[in-house]
Amino acid sequence: MSSTQEVENGTHNNDNNDTKTATTTATTVVFSSFKPQLVVEPPKAADAVAFYKAAFGAEEVSRDMHPKRKAEQETPLILSAQLKLAHSVFSVSDYTHDDSPLVKNEEGAARCVFTLETEDVEGAVTNAVNAGAVAEGETREVEGGGGRVAKLKDPFGYLWVISSPAKVLTPTPTPTTADEQA
């Protein structure tokens, strides 16, 4: 379902040199899902899938192999492996030259950070490190009731933040005039 609304888009000069505000029509779009795709150097997607299963308990939902690679009898590459983690789904793929260029940082990994929330931050970090991740610094307590936070880098260069849910702080009641008099 979408709706239409007018959006002011800066100014322009018309033929009479009058400055007017340009108005365009924008459509409001409602998305049904958000599915990140992690693209790794080939042929490491199978290793990445195994890592995400071991480190975070991801469940593999489906796997599609790259059809060209099967036909050419080369090492089969993963076109898309769908993984379920908590209530979300993401995919892991081998990079192929058919893909658009990857945006890389100085270490060669795509720029992306994933956050997982759990009550057992230390257990999640231990599982990920045992599966091959590297802890980035110490697990720390966030000031102001933000919970515990740890950072990990997986073997494919992606950064994962493991955090506990933020604590709900109950406001301290302020004394009212009647309370102060009692």
JSON list of C-alpha atoms in Angstrom, two decimals:
[
{"chain": "A", "resi": 1, "resn": "MET", "atom": "CA", "xyz": [0.00, 0.00, 0.00]},
{"chain": "A", "resi": 2, "resn": "SER", "atom": "CA", "xyz": [1.33, 3.46, -0.81]},
{"chain": "A", "resi": 3, "resn": "SER", "atom": "CA", "xyz": [0.16, 7.03, -0.51]},
{"chain": "A", "resi": 4, "resn": "THR", "atom": "CA", "xyz": [1.14, 10.18, -2.34]},
{"chain": "A", "resi": 5, "resn": "GLN", "atom": "CA", "xyz": [2.30, 13.41, -0.79]},
{"chain": "A", "resi": 6, "resn": "GLU", "atom": "CA", "xyz": [3.85, 16.63, -2.07]},
{"chain": "A", "resi": 7, "resn": "VAL", "atom": "CA", "xyz": [7.45, 17.23, -1.12]},
{"chain": "A", "resi": 8, "resn": "GLU", "atom": "CA", "xyz": [9.20, 20.59, -1.28]},
{"chain": "A", "resi": 9, "resn": "ASN", "atom": "CA", "xyz": [12.44, 20.15, -3.15]},
{"chain": "A", "resi": 10, "resn": "GLY", "atom": "CA", "xyz": [14.45, 23.40, -3.03]},
{"chain": "A", "resi": 11, "resn": "THR", "atom": "CA", "xyz": [14.03, 26.35, -5.38]},
{"chain": "A", "resi": 12, "resn": "HIS", "atom": "CA", "xyz": [14.34, 26.95, -9.12]},
{"chain": "A", "resi": 13, "resn": "ASN", "atom": "CA", "xyz": [13.95, 29.82, -11.57]},
{"chain": "A", "resi": 14, "resn": "ASN", "atom": "CA", "xyz": [11.16, 29.66, -14.13]},
{"chain": "A", "resi": 15, "resn": "ASP", "atom": "CA", "xyz": [11.14, 31.35, -17.55]},
{"chain": "A", "resi": 16, "resn": "ASN", "atom": "CA", "xyz": [10.10, 34.70, -15.96]},
{"chain": "A", "resi": 17, "resn": "ASN", "atom": "CA", "xyz": [13.14, 34.58, -13.57]},
{"chain": "A", "resi": 18, "resn": "ASP", "atom": "CA", "xyz": [10.77, 34.23, -10.61]},
{"chain": "A", "resi": 19, "resn": "THR", "atom": "CA", "xyz": [12.21, 32.08, -7.86]},
{"chain": "A", "resi": 20, "resn": "LYS", "atom": "CA", "xyz": [9.72, 29.39, -6.92]},
{"chain": "A", "resi": 21, "resn": "THR", "atom": "CA", "xyz": [9.80, 26.36, -4.71]},
{"chain": "A", "resi": 22, "resn": "ALA", "atom": "CA", "xyz": [9.83, 23.14, -6.73]},
{"chain": "A", "resi": 23, "resn": "THR", "atom": "CA", "xyz": [7.21, 20.64, -5.65]},
{"chain": "A", "resi": 24, "resn": "THR", "atom": "CA", "xyz": [7.42, 16.98, -6.58]},
{"chain": "A", "resi": 25, "resn": "THR", "atom": "CA", "xyz": [5.21, 14.06, -5.77]},
{"chain": "A", "resi": 26, "resn": "ALA", "atom": "CA", "xyz": [6.67, 11.39, -3.49]},
{"chain": "A", "resi": 27, "resn": "THR", "atom": "CA", "xyz": [5.18, 8.00, -2.78]},
{"chain": "A", "resi": 28, "resn": "THR", "atom": "CA", "xyz": [5.28, 6.55, 0.72]},
{"chain": "A", "resi": 29, "resn": "VAL", "atom": "CA", "xyz": [6.39, 2.93, 0.49]},
{"chain": "A", "resi": 30, "resn": "VAL", "atom": "CA", "xyz": [5.89, 0.32, 3.20]},
{"chain": "A", "resi": 31, "resn": "PHE", "atom": "CA", "xyz": [8.51, -2.43, 3.25]},
{"chain": "A", "resi": 32, "resn": "SER", "atom": "CA", "xyz": [7.58, -5.94, 4.31]},
{"chain": "A", "resi": 33, "resn": "SER", "atom": "CA", "xyz": [11.10, -7.07, 5.31]},
{"chain": "A", "resi": 34, "resn": "PHE", "atom": "CA", "xyz": [14.77, -6.15, 5.49]},
{"chain": "A", "resi": 35, "resn": "LYS", "atom": "CA", "xyz": [17.23, -8.88, 4.53]},
{"chain": "A", "resi": 36, "resn": "PRO", "atom": "CA", "xyz": [20.93, -8.05, 4.72]},
{"chain": "A", "resi": 37, "resn": "GLN", "atom": "CA", "xyz": [23.22, -9.92, 2.34]},
{"chain": "A", "resi": 38, "resn": "LEU", "atom": "CA", "xyz": [26.81, -10.62, 3.34]},
{"chain": "A", "resi": 39, "resn": "VAL", "atom": "CA", "xyz": [29.05, -11.05, 0.33]},
{"chain": "A", "resi": 40, "resn": "VAL", "atom": "CA", "xyz": [32.37, -12.78, 1.05]},
{"chain": "A", "resi": 41, "resn": "GLU", "atom": "CA", "xyz": [35.42, -13.55, -1.06]},
{"chain": "A", "resi": 42, "resn": "PRO", "atom": "CA", "xyz": [34.94, -16.81, -2.98]},
{"chain": "A", "resi": 43, "resn": "PRO", "atom": "CA", "xyz": [34.81, -19.68, -2.13]},
{"chain": "A", "resi": 44, "resn": "LYS", "atom": "CA", "xyz": [34.37, -18.75, 1.56]},
{"chain": "A", "resi": 45, "resn": "ALA", "atom": "CA", "xyz": [30.55, -18.49, 1.77]},
{"chain": "A", "resi": 46, "resn": "ALA", "atom": "CA", "xyz": [30.26, -22.13, 2.90]},
{"chain": "A", "resi": 47, "resn": "ASP", "atom": "CA", "xyz": [32.80, -21.40, 5.65]},
{"chain": "A", "resi": 48, "resn": "ALA", "atom": "CA", "xyz": [30.88, -18.24, 6.60]},
{"chain": "A", "resi": 49, "resn": "VAL", "atom": "CA", "xyz": [27.61, -20.21, 6.87]},
{"chain": "A", "resi": 50, "resn": "ALA", "atom": "CA", "xyz": [29.32, -22.78, 9.11]},
{"chain": "A", "resi": 51, "resn": "PHE", "atom": "CA", "xyz": [30.77, -19.96, 11.25]},
{"chain": "A", "resi": 52, "resn": "TYR", "atom": "CA", "xyz": [27.40, -18.20, 11.73]},
{"chain": "A", "resi": 53, "resn": "LYS", "atom": "CA", "xyz": [25.81, -21.51, 12.70]},
{"chain": "A", "resi": 54, "resn": "ALA", "atom": "CA", "xyz": [28.55, -22.33, 15.23]},
{"chain": "A", "resi": 55, "resn": "ALA", "atom": "CA", "xyz": [29.05, -18.80, 16.60]},
{"chain": "A", "resi": 56, "resn": "PHE", "atom": "CA", "xyz": [25.49, -17.51, 16.80]},
{"chain": "A", "resi": 57, "resn": "GLY", "atom": "CA", "xyz": [23.26, -20.56, 16.40]},
{"chain": "A", "resi": 58, "resn": "ALA", "atom": "CA", "xyz": [21.97, -19.46, 12.98]},
{"chain": "A", "resi": 59, "resn": "GLU", "atom": "CA", "xyz": [19.72, -21.93, 11.19]},
{"chain": "A", "resi": 60, "resn": "GLU", "atom": "CA", "xyz": [20.22, -22.50, 7.47]},
{"chain": "A", "resi": 61, "resn": "VAL", "atom": "CA", "xyz": [16.85, -22.12, 5.76]},
{"chain": "A", "resi": 62, "resn": "SER", "atom": "CA", "xyz": [17.90, -22.60, 2.12]},
{"chain": "A", "resi": 63, "resn": "ARG", "atom": "CA", "xyz": [20.92, -22.64, -0.18]},
{"chain": "A", "resi": 64, "resn": "ASP", "atom": "CA", "xyz": [21.14, -21.84, -3.91]},
{"chain": "A", "resi": 65, "resn": "MET", "atom": "CA", "xyz": [24.33, -22.63, -5.77]},
{"chain": "A", "resi": 66, "resn": "HIS", "atom": "CA", "xyz": [25.65, -20.45, -8.60]},
{"chain": "A", "resi": 67, "resn": "PRO", "atom": "CA", "xyz": [24.45, -22.11, -11.85]},
{"chain": "A", "resi": 68, "resn": "LYS", "atom": "CA", "xyz": [27.41, -21.01, -14.01]},
{"chain": "A", "resi": 69, "resn": "ARG", "atom": "CA", "xyz": [29.96, -22.53, -11.65]},
{"chain": "A", "resi": 70, "resn": "LYS", "atom": "CA", "xyz": [28.17, -25.90, -11.61]},
{"chain": "A", "resi": 71, "resn": "ALA", "atom": "CA", "xyz": [28.13, -26.01, -15.40]},
{"chain": "A", "resi": 72, "resn": "GLU", "atom": "CA", "xyz": [31.81, -25.13, -15.68]},
{"chain": "A", "resi": 73, "resn": "GLN", "atom": "CA", "xyz": [32.78, -27.88, -13.19]},
{"chain": "A", "resi": 74, "resn": "GLU", "atom": "CA", "xyz": [34.61, -25.35, -11.03]},
{"chain": "A", "resi": 75, "resn": "THR", "atom": "CA", "xyz": [34.34, -25.19, -7.29]},
{"chain": "A", "resi": 76, "resn": "PRO", "atom": "CA", "xyz": [30.64, -24.52, -6.76]},
{"chain": "A", "resi": 77, "resn": "LEU", "atom": "CA", "xyz": [29.93, -21.08, -5.34]},
{"chain": "A", "resi": 78, "resn": "ILE", "atom": "CA", "xyz": [27.00, -20.14, -3.15]},
{"chain": "A", "resi": 79, "resn": "LEU", "atom": "CA", "xyz": [24.64, -17.75, -4.89]},
{"chain": "A", "resi": 80, "resn": "SER", "atom": "CA", "xyz": [22.60, -17.30, -1.70]},
{"chain": "A", "resi": 81, "resn": "ALA", "atom": "CA", "xyz": [22.39, -19.17, 1.60]},
{"chain": "A", "resi": 82, "resn": "GLN", "atom": "CA", "xyz": [19.46, -17.93, 3.68]},
{"chain": "A", "resi": 83, "resn": "LEU", "atom": "CA", "xyz": [20.12, -18.00, 7.44]},
{"chain": "A", "resi": 84, "resn": "LYS", "atom": "CA", "xyz": [17.65, -17.39, 10.25]},
{"chain": "A", "resi": 85, "resn": "LEU", "atom": "CA", "xyz": [19.03, -15.74, 13.38]},
{"chain": "A", "resi": 86, "resn": "ALA", "atom": "CA", "xyz": [16.57, -14.88, 16.14]},
{"chain": "A", "resi": 87, "resn": "HIS", "atom": "CA", "xyz": [13.55, -13.47, 14.28]},
{"chain": "A", "resi": 88, "resn": "SER", "atom": "CA", "xyz": [15.54, -12.22, 11.29]},
{"chain": "A", "resi": 89, "resn": "VAL", "atom": "CA", "xyz": [16.78, -13.68, 8.03]},
{"chain": "A", "resi": 90, "resn": "PHE", "atom": "CA", "xyz": [19.96, -12.74, 6.19]},
{"chain": "A", "resi": 91, "resn": "SER", "atom": "CA", "xyz": [21.83, -14.24, 3.29]},
{"chain": "A", "resi": 92, "resn": "VAL", "atom": "CA", "xyz": [25.47, -15.13, 2.67]},
{"chain": "A", "resi": 93, "resn": "SER", "atom": "CA", "xyz": [26.89, -15.27, -0.86]},
{"chain": "A", "resi": 94, "resn": "ASP", "atom": "CA", "xyz": [30.20, -15.84, -2.59]},
{"chain": "A", "resi": 95, "resn": "TYR", "atom": "CA", "xyz": [31.33, -12.76, -4.51]},
{"chain": "A", "resi": 96, "resn": "THR", "atom": "CA", "xyz": [31.31, -13.32, -8.27]},
{"chain": "A", "resi": 97, "resn": "HIS", "atom": "CA", "xyz": [32.34, -11.00, -11.06]},
{"chain": "A", "resi": 98, "resn": "ASP", "atom": "CA", "xyz": [28.64, -10.84, -11.97]},
{"chain": "A", "resi": 99, "resn": "ASP", "atom": "CA", "xyz": [28.10, -8.87, -8.75]},
{"chain": "A", "resi": 100, "resn": "SER", "atom": "CA", "xyz": [28.55, -5.15, -8.42]},
{"chain": "A", "resi": 101, "resn": "PRO", "atom": "CA", "xyz": [31.87, -4.15, -6.85]},
{"chain": "A", "resi": 102, "resn": "LEU", "atom": "CA", "xyz": [32.10, -4.57, -3.10]},
{"chain": "A", "resi": 103, "resn": "VAL", "atom": "CA", "xyz": [32.60, -1.52, -0.94]},
{"chain": "A", "resi": 104, "resn": "LYS", "atom": "CA", "xyz": [35.66, -2.40, 1.10]},
{"chain": "A", "resi": 105, "resn": "ASN", "atom": "CA", "xyz": [37.48, -0.88, 4.02]},
{"chain": "A", "resi": 106, "resn": "GLU", "atom": "CA", "xyz": [41.25, -0.92, 4.43]},
{"chain": "A", "resi": 107, "resn": "GLU", "atom": "CA", "xyz": [41.13, -4.50, 5.74]},
{"chain": "A", "resi": 108, "resn": "GLY", "atom": "CA", "xyz": [39.17, -5.77, 2.75]},
{"chain": "A", "resi": 109, "resn": "ALA", "atom": "CA", "xyz": [35.79, -6.39, 4.41]},
{"chain": "A", "resi": 110, "resn": "ALA", "atom": "CA", "xyz": [32.54, -4.76, 3.44]},
{"chain": "A", "resi": 111, "resn": "ARG", "atom": "CA", "xyz": [31.57, -1.92, 5.80]},
{"chain": "A", "resi": 112, "resn": "CYS", "atom": "CA", "xyz": [28.79, -3.25, 7.92]},
{"chain": "A", "resi": 113, "resn": "VAL", "atom": "CA", "xyz": [28.05, -3.79, 11.61]},
{"chain": "A", "resi": 114, "resn": "PHE", "atom": "CA", "xyz": [25.57, -6.29, 13.01]},
{"chain": "A", "resi": 115, "resn": "THR", "atom": "CA", "xyz": [24.12, -6.17, 16.51]},
{"chain": "A", "resi": 116, "resn": "LEU", "atom": "CA", "xyz": [22.78, -9.17, 18.39]},
{"chain": "A", "resi": 117, "resn": "GLU", "atom": "CA", "xyz": [20.91, -8.74, 21.66]},
{"chain": "A", "resi": 118, "resn": "THR", "atom": "CA", "xyz": [21.04, -11.42, 24.37]},
{"chain": "A", "resi": 119, "resn": "GLU", "atom": "CA", "xyz": [20.91, -11.78, 28.14]},
{"chain": "A", "resi": 120, "resn": "ASP", "atom": "CA", "xyz": [24.10, -13.91, 27.99]},
{"chain": "A", "resi": 121, "resn": "VAL", "atom": "CA", "xyz": [26.70, -11.62, 26.39]},
{"chain": "A", "resi": 122, "resn": "GLU", "atom": "CA", "xyz": [29.65, -13.58, 27.78]},
{"chain": "A", "resi": 123, "resn": "GLY", "atom": "CA", "xyz": [28.25, -16.91, 26.51]},
{"chain": "A", "resi": 124, "resn": "ALA", "atom": "CA", "xyz": [27.68, -15.44, 23.05]},
{"chain": "A", "resi": 125, "resn": "VAL", "atom": "CA", "xyz": [31.22, -14.04, 22.96]},
{"chain": "A", "resi": 126, "resn": "THR", "atom": "CA", "xyz": [32.68, -17.39, 24.08]},
{"chain": "A", "resi": 127, "resn": "ASN", "atom": "CA", "xyz": [30.76, -19.28, 21.36]},
{"chain": "A", "resi": 128, "resn": "ALA", "atom": "CA", "xyz": [31.82, -16.82, 18.67]},
{"chain": "A", "resi": 129, "resn": "VAL", "atom": "CA", "xyz": [35.48, -16.83, 19.72]},
{"chain": "A", "resi": 130, "resn": "ASN", "atom": "CA", "xyz": [35.49, -20.65, 19.86]},
{"chain": "A", "resi": 131, "resn": "ALA", "atom": "CA", "xyz": [34.10, -20.65, 16.31]},
{"chain": "A", "resi": 132, "resn": "GLY", "atom": "CA", "xyz": [36.86, -18.33, 15.05]},
{"chain": "A", "resi": 133, "resn": "ALA", "atom": "CA", "xyz": [35.86, -14.73, 15.84]},
{"chain": "A", "resi": 134, "resn": "VAL", "atom": "CA", "xyz": [38.25, -12.30, 17.50]},
{"chain": "A", "resi": 135, "resn": "ALA", "atom": "CA", "xyz": [37.10, -10.21, 20.46]},
{"chain": "A", "resi": 136, "resn": "GLU", "atom": "CA", "xyz": [37.67, -6.50, 19.95]},
{"chain": "A", "resi": 137, "resn": "GLY", "atom": "CA", "xyz": [38.46, -5.17, 23.42]},
{"chain": "A", "resi": 138, "resn": "GLU", "atom": "CA", "xyz": [36.75, -6.15, 26.65]},
{"chain": "A", "resi": 139, "resn": "THR", "atom": "CA", "xyz": [33.06, -6.64, 27.36]},
{"chain": "A", "resi": 140, "resn": "ARG", "atom": "CA", "xyz": [31.93, -3.46, 29.08]},
{"chain": "A", "resi": 141, "resn": "GLU", "atom": "CA", "xyz": [28.94, -2.10, 30.98]},
{"chain": "A", "resi": 142, "resn": "VAL", "atom": "CA", "xyz": [27.29, 0.86, 29.25]},
{"chain": "A", "resi": 143, "resn": "GLU", "atom": "CA", "xyz": [26.67, 3.78, 31.59]},
{"chain": "A", "resi": 144, "resn": "GLY", "atom": "CA", "xyz": [23.10, 4.79, 32.36]},
{"chain": "A", "resi": 145, "resn": "GLY", "atom": "CA", "xyz": [21.58, 1.32, 32.26]},
{"chain": "A", "resi": 146, "resn": "GLY", "atom": "CA", "xyz": [22.59, 0.50, 28.69]},
{"chain": "A", "resi": 147, "resn": "GLY", "atom": "CA", "xyz": [23.53, -3.09, 29.50]},
{"chain": "A", "resi": 148, "resn": "ARG", "atom": "CA", "xyz": [26.67, -5.06, 28.63]},
{"chain": "A", "resi": 149, "resn": "VAL", "atom": "CA", "xyz": [28.34, -4.73, 25.23]},
{"chain": "A", "resi": 150, "resn": "ALA", "atom": "CA", "xyz": [31.06, -6.71, 23.45]},
{"chain": "A", "resi": 151, "resn": "LYS", "atom": "CA", "xyz": [32.50, -6.36, 19.95]},
{"chain": "A", "resi": 152, "resn": "LEU", "atom": "CA", "xyz": [33.72, -9.20, 17.74]},
{"chain": "A", "resi": 153, "resn": "LYS", "atom": "CA", "xyz": [35.23, -9.44, 14.28]},
{"chain": "A", "resi": 154, "resn": "ASP", "atom": "CA", "xyz": [34.29, -12.58, 12.40]},
{"chain": "A", "resi": 155, "resn": "PRO", "atom": "CA", "xyz": [36.79, -14.45, 10.18]},
{"chain": "A", "resi": 156, "resn": "PHE", "atom": "CA", "xyz": [35.34, -12.66, 7.14]},
{"chain": "A", "resi": 157, "resn": "GLY", "atom": "CA", "xyz": [35.97, -9.13, 8.45]},
{"chain": "A", "resi": 158, "resn": "TYR", "atom": "CA", "xyz": [32.44, -8.23, 9.61]},
{"chain": "A", "resi": 159, "resn": "LEU", "atom": "CA", "xyz": [31.99, -6.50, 12.96]},
{"chain": "A", "resi": 160, "resn": "TRP", "atom": "CA", "xyz": [29.39, -7.91, 15.37]},
{"chain": "A", "resi": 161, "resn": "VAL", "atom": "CA", "xyz": [28.20, -6.11, 18.50]},
{"chain": "A", "resi": 162, "resn": "ILE", "atom": "CA", "xyz": [26.78, -8.40, 21.17]},
{"chain": "A", "resi": 163, "resn": "SER", "atom": "CA", "xyz": [24.72, -6.55, 23.76]},
{"chain": "A", "resi": 164, "resn": "SER", "atom": "CA", "xyz": [22.32, -7.22, 26.57]},
{"chain": "A", "resi": 165, "resn": "PRO", "atom": "CA", "xyz": [18.96, -5.47, 26.49]},
{"chain": "A", "resi": 166, "resn": "ALA", "atom": "CA", "xyz": [19.02, -1.97, 27.92]},
{"chain": "A", "resi": 167, "resn": "LYS", "atom": "CA", "xyz": [17.75, -1.86, 31.47]},
{"chain": "A", "resi": 168, "resn": "VAL", "atom": "CA", "xyz": [14.46, -0.06, 31.91]},
{"chain": "A", "resi": 169, "resn": "LEU", "atom": "CA", "xyz": [15.08, 2.61, 34.48]},
{"chain": "A", "resi": 170, "resn": "THR", "atom": "CA", "xyz": [12.24, 3.58, 36.78]},
{"chain": "A", "resi": 171, "resn": "PRO", "atom": "CA", "xyz": [12.20, 7.32, 37.33]},
{"chain": "A", "resi": 172, "resn": "THR", "atom": "CA", "xyz": [12.63, 8.39, 40.93]},
{"chain": "A", "resi": 173, "resn": "PRO", "atom": "CA", "xyz": [9.54, 10.27, 42.02]},
{"chain": "A", "resi": 174, "resn": "THR", "atom": "CA", "xyz": [10.17, 13.87, 42.87]},
{"chain": "A", "resi": 175, "resn": "PRO", "atom": "CA", "xyz": [8.62, 15.09, 46.10]},
{"chain": "A", "resi": 176, "resn": "THR", "atom": "CA", "xyz": [5.55, 17.27, 45.67]},
{"chain": "A", "resi": 177, "resn": "THR", "atom": "CA", "xyz": [4.62, 20.13, 47.92]},
{"chain": "A", "resi": 178, "resn": "ALA", "atom": "CA", "xyz": [2.21, 17.94, 49.91]},
{"chain": "A", "resi": 179, "resn": "ASP", "atom": "CA", "xyz": [4.90, 15.27, 50.37]},
{"chain": "A", "resi": 180, "resn": "GLU", "atom": "CA", "xyz": [7.41, 17.86, 51.55]},
{"chain": "A", "resi": 181, "resn": "GLN", "atom": "CA", "xyz": [5.00, 19.15, 54.20]},
{"chain": "A", "resi": 182, "resn": "ALA", "atom": "CA", "xyz": [4.36, 15.69, 55.67]}
]
